[in-house]
Backbone as CSV, one residue per row, in Angstrom:
resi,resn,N_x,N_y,N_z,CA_x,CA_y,CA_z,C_x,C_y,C_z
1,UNK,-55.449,-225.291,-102.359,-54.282,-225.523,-103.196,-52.993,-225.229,-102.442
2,UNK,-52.639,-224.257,-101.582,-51.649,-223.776,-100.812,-50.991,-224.938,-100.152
3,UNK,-52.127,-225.442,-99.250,-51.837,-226.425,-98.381,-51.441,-227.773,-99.422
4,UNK,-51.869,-227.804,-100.576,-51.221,-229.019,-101.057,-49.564,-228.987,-101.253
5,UNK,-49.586,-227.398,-102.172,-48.336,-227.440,-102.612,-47.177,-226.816,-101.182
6,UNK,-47.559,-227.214,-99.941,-46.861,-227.104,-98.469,-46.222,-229.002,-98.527
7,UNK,-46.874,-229.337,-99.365,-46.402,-231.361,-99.639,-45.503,-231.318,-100.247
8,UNK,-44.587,-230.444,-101.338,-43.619,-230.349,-102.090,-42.273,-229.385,-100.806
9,UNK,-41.766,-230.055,-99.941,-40.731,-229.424,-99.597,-39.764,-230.379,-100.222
10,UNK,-38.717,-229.121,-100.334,-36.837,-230.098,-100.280,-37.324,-231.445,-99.345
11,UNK,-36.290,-232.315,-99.336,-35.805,-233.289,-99.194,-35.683,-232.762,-97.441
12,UNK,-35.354,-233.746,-96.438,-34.628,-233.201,-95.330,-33.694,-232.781,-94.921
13,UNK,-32.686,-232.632,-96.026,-31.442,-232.278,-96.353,-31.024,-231.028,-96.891
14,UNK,-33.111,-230.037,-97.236,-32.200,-229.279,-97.875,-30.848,-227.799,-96.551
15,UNK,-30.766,-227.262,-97.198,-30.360,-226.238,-96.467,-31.184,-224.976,-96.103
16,UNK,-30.273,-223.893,-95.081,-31.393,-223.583,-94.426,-32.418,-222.030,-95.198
17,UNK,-31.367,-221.910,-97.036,-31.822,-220.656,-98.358,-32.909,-221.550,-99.092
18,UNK,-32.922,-222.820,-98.769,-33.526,-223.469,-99.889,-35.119,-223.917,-98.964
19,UNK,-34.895,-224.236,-97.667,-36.070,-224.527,-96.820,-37.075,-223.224,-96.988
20,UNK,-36.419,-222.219,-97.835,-37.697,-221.299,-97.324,-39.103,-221.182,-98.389
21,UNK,-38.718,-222.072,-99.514,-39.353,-222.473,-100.536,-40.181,-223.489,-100.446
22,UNK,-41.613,-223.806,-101.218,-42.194,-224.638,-101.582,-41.977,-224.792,-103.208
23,UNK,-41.326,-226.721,-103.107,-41.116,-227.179,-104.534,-42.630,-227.429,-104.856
24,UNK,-42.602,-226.864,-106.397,-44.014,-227.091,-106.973,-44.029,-226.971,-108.240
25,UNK,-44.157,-228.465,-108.375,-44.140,-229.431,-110.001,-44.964,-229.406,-110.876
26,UNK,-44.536,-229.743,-112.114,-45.574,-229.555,-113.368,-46.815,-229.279,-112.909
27,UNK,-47.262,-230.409,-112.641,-49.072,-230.609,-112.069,-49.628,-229.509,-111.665
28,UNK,-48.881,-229.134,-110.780,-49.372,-228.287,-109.660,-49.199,-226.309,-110.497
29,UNK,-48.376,-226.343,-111.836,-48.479,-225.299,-112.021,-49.368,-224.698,-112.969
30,UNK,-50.887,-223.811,-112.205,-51.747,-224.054,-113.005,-52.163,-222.115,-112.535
31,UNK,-54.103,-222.139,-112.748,-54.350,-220.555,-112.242,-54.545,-220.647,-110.656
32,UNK,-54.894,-221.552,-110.105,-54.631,-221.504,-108.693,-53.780,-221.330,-107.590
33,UNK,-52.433,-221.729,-108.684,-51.176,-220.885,-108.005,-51.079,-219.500,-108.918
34,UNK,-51.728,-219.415,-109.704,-50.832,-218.016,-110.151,-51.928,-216.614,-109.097
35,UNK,-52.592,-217.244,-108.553,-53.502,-216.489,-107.560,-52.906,-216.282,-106.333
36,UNK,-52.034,-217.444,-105.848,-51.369,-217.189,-104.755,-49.987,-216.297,-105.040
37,UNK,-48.818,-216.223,-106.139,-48.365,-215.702,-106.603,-48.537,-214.414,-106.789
38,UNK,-49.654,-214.204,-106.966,-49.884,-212.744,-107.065,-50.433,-211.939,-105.903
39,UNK,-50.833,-212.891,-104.762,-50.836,-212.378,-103.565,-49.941,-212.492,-103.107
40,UNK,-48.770,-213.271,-103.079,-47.237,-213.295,-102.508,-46.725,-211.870,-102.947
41,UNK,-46.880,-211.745,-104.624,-46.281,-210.047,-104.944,-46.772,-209.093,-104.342
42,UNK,-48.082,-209.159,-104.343,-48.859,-208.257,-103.690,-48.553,-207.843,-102.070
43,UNK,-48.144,-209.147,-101.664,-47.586,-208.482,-100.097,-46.429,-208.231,-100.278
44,UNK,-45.296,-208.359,-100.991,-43.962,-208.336,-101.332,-44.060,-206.533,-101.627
45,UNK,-44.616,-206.400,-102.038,-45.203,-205.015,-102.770,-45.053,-203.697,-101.831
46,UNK,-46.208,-204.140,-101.113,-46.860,-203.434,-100.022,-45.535,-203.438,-98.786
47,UNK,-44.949,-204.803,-98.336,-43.930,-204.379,-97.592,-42.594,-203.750,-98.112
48,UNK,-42.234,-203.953,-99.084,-41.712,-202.840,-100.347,-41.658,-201.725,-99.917
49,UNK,-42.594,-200.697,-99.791,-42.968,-199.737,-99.957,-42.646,-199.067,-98.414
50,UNK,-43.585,-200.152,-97.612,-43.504,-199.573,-95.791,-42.224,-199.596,-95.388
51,UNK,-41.409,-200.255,-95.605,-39.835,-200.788,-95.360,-38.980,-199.716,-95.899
52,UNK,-39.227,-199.421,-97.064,-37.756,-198.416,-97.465,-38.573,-197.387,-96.887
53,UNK,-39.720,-196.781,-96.788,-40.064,-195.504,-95.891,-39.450,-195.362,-94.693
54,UNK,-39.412,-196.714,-94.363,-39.341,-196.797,-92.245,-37.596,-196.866,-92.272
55,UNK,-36.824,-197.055,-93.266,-35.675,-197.491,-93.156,-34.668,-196.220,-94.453
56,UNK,-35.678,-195.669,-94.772,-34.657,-193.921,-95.541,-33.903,-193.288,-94.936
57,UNK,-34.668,-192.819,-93.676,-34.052,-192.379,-93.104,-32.680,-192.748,-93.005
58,UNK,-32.836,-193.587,-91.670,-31.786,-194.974,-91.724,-30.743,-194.965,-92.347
59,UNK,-30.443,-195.104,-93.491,-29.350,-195.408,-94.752,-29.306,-194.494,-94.878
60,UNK,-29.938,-193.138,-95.120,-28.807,-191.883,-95.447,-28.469,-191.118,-93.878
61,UNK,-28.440,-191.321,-92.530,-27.787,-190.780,-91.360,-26.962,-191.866,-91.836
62,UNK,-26.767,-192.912,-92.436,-25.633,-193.808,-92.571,-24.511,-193.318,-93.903
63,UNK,-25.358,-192.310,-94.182,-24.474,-191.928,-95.242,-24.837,-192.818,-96.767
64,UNK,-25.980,-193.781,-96.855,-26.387,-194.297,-97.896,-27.439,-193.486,-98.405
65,UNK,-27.373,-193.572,-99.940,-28.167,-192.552,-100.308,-29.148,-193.544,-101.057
66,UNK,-30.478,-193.154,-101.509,-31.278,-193.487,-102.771,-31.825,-194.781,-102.552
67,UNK,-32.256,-195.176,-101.054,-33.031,-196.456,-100.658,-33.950,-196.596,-101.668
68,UNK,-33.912,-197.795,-101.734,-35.105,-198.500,-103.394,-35.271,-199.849,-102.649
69,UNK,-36.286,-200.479,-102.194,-37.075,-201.647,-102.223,-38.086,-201.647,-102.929
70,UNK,-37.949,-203.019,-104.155,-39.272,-203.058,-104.825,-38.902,-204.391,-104.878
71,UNK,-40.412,-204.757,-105.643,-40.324,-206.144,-106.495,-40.222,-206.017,-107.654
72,UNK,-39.044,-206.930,-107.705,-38.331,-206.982,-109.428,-38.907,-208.243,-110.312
73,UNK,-39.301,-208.309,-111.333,-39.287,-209.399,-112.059,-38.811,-209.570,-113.328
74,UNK,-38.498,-210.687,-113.695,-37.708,-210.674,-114.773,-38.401,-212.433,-115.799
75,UNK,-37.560,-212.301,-117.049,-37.800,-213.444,-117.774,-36.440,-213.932,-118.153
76,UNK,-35.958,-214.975,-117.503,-34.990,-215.423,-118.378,-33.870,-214.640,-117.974
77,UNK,-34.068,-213.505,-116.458,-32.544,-212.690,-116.071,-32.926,-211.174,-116.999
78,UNK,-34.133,-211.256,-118.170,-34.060,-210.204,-118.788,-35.159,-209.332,-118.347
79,UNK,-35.357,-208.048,-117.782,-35.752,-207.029,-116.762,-36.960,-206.553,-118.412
80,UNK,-38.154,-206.680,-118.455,-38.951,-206.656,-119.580,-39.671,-205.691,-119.165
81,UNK,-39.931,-204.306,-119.783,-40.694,-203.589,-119.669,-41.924,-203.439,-119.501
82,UNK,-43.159,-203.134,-118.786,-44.692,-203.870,-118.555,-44.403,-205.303,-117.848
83,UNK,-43.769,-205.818,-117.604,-43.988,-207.577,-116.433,-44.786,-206.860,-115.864
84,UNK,-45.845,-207.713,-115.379,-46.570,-208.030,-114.407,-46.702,-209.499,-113.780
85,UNK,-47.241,-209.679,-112.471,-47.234,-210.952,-112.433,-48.378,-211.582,-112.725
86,UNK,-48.791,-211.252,-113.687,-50.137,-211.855,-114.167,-49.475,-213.367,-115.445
87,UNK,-48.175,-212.872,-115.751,-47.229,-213.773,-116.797,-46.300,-215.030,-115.479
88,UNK,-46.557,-214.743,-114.899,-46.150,-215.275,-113.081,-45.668,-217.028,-113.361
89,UNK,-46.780,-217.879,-114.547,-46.434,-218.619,-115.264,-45.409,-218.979,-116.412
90,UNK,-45.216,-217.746,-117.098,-44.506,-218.101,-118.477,-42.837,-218.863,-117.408
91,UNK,-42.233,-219.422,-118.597,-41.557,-219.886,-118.235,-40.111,-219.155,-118.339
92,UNK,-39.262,-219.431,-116.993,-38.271,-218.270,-116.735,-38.878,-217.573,-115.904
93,UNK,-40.094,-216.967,-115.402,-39.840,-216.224,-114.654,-39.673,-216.573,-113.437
94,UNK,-39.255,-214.897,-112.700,-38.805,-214.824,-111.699,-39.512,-213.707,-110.583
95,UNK,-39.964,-213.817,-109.488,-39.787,-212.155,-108.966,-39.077,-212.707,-107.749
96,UNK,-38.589,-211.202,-107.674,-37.550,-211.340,-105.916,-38.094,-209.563,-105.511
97,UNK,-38.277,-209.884,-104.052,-37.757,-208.546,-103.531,-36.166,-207.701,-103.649
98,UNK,-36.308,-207.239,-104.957,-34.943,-206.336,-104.532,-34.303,-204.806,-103.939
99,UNK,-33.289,-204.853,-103.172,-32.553,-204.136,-102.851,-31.329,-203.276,-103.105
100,UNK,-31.488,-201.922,-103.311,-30.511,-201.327,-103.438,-30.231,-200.249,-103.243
101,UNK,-29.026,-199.251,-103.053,-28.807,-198.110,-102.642,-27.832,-197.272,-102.988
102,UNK,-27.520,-196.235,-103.271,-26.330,-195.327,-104.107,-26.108,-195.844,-105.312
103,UNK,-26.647,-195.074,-106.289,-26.410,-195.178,-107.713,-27.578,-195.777,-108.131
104,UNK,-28.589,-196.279,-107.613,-29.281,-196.913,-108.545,-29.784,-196.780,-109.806
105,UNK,-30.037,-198.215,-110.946,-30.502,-197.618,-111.995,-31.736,-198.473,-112.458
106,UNK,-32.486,-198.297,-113.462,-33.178,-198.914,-113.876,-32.595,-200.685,-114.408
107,UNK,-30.839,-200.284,-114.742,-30.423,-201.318,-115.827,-30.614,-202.965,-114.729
108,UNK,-30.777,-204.105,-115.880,-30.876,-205.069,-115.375,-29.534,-205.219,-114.239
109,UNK,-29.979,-206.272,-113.645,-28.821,-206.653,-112.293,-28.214,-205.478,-111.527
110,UNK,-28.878,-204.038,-111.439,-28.883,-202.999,-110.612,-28.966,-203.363,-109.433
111,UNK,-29.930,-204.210,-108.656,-29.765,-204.667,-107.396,-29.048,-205.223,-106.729
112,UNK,-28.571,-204.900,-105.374,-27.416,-205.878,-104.889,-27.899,-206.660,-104.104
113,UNK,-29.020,-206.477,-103.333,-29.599,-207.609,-102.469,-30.969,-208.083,-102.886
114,UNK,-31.060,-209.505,-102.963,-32.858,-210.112,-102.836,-32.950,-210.830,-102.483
115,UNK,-34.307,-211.371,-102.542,-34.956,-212.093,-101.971,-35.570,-212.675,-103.127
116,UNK,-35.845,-214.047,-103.114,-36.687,-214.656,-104.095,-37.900,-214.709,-103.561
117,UNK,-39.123,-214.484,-104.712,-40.508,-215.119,-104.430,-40.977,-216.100,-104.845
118,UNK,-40.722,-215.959,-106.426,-41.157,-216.876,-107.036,-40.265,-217.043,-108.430
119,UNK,-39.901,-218.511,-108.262,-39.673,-218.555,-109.993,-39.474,-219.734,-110.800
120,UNK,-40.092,-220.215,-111.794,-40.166,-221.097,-112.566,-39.091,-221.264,-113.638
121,UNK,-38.962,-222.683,-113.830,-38.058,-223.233,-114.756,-38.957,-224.116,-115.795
122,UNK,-39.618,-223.586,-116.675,-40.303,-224.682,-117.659,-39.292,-225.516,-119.101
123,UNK,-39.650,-226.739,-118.816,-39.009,-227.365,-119.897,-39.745,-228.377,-119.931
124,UNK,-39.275,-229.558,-120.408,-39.797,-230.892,-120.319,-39.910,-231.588,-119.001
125,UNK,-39.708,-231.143,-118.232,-39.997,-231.019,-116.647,-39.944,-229.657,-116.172
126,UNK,-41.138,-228.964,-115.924,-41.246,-227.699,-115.138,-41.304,-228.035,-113.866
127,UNK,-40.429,-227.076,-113.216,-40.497,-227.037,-111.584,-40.332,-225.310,-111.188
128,UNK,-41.190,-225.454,-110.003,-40.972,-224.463,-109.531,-40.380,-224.226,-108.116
129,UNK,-40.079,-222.775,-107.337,-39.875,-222.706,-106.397,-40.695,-221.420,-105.673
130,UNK,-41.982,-221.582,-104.604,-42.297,-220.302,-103.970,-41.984,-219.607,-102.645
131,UNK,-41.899,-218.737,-102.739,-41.134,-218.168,-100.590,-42.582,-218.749,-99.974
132,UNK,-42.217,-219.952,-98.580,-43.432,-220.396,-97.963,-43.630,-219.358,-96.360
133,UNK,-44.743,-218.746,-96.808,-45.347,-217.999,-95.893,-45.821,-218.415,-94.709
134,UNK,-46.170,-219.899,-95.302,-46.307,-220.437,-93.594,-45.294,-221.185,-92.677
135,UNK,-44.409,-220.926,-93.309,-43.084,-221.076,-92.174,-42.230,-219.989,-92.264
136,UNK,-42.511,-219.092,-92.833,-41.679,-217.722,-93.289,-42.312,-216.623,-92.728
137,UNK,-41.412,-215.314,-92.279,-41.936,-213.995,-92.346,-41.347,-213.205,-92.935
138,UNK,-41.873,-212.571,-94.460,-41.245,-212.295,-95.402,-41.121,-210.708,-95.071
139,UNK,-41.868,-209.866,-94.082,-41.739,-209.083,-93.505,-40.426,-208.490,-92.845
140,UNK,-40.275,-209.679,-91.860,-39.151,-209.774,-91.114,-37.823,-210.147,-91.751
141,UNK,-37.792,-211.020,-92.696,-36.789,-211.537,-93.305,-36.586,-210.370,-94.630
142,UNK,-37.005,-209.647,-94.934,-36.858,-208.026,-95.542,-36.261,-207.129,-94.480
143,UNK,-36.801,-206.771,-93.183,-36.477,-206.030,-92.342,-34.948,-206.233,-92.046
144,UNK,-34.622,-208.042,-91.784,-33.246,-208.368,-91.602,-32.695,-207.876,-92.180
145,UNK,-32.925,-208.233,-93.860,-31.854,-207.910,-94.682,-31.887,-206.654,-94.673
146,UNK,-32.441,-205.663,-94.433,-32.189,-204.126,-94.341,-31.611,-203.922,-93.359
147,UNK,-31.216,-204.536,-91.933,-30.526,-203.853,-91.101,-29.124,-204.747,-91.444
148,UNK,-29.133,-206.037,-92.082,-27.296,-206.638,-92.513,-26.697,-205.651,-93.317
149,UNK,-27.650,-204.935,-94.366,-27.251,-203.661,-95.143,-26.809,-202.465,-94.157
150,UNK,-27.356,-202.233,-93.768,-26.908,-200.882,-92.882,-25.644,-201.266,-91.914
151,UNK,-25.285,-202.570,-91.192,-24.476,-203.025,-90.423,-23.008,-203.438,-91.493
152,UNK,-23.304,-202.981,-93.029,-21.866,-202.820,-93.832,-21.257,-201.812,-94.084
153,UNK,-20.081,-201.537,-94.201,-19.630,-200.395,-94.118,-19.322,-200.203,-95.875
């Protein structure tokens, strides 16, 4: 299934926030992606976790306090208590790797930096968009954005 929905890119035109996605249409949104989805969180997760450890330090000799990388998800922009991505389908959602530091809170739009993974728009045409791993290193492209953070004053 992966390799099919690698057939849904942008156009050749798209740009270079939008290339990092696989488009993936009604058809295609079924339990076979919500399997890959949940292994996308699942590594989103896990580098989550290794990243703000390796990078705490880091941000507070920088004088930033209260490093937080997680994966956020939401419905509709609204931060729902219990999400899991097992709902990875309903329509509206979203997860992103997010980022943030000094002050953080639980409240919605607390984060200042992310990353998208995954997120659906269902209507009378559902489309989706997923971060493509096989032209992506979602590792690295986390790591970046943690050192553009630290390189702001």
């Amino acid at each position: 299934m992966f390799n099919k929905l690698k057939n849904f890119f942008w156009s050749n035109q798209r740009d270079e926030e939008t290339d990092r996605y696989i488009i993936v249409q009604n058809e295609e949104i079924n339990e076979d992606l919500k399997q890959h989805i949940n292994a996308l969180e699942r590594l989103g997760e896990r580098y989550s976790k290794d990243l703000e450890s390796e990078y705490k330090s880091k941000f507070e000799s920088d004088g930033k306090k209260n490093l937080k990388v997680w994966v956020c998800r939401d419905i509709d922009g609204d931060q729902i208590q219990g999400l899991t991505s097992d709902q990875c389908l309903e329509g509206e959602y979203r997860s992103q790797i997010a980022i943030n530091y000094d002050g953080f809170t639980d409240e919605e739009d607390a984060y200042v930096y992310y990353i998208q993974l995954w997120g659906c728009s269902r209507g009378r045409k559902s489309i989706g968009g997923l971060y493509d791993l096989s032209k992506y290193d979602l590792k690295k492209e986390i790591e970046d954005t943690l050192s553009e953070v630290l390189k702001e004053t």
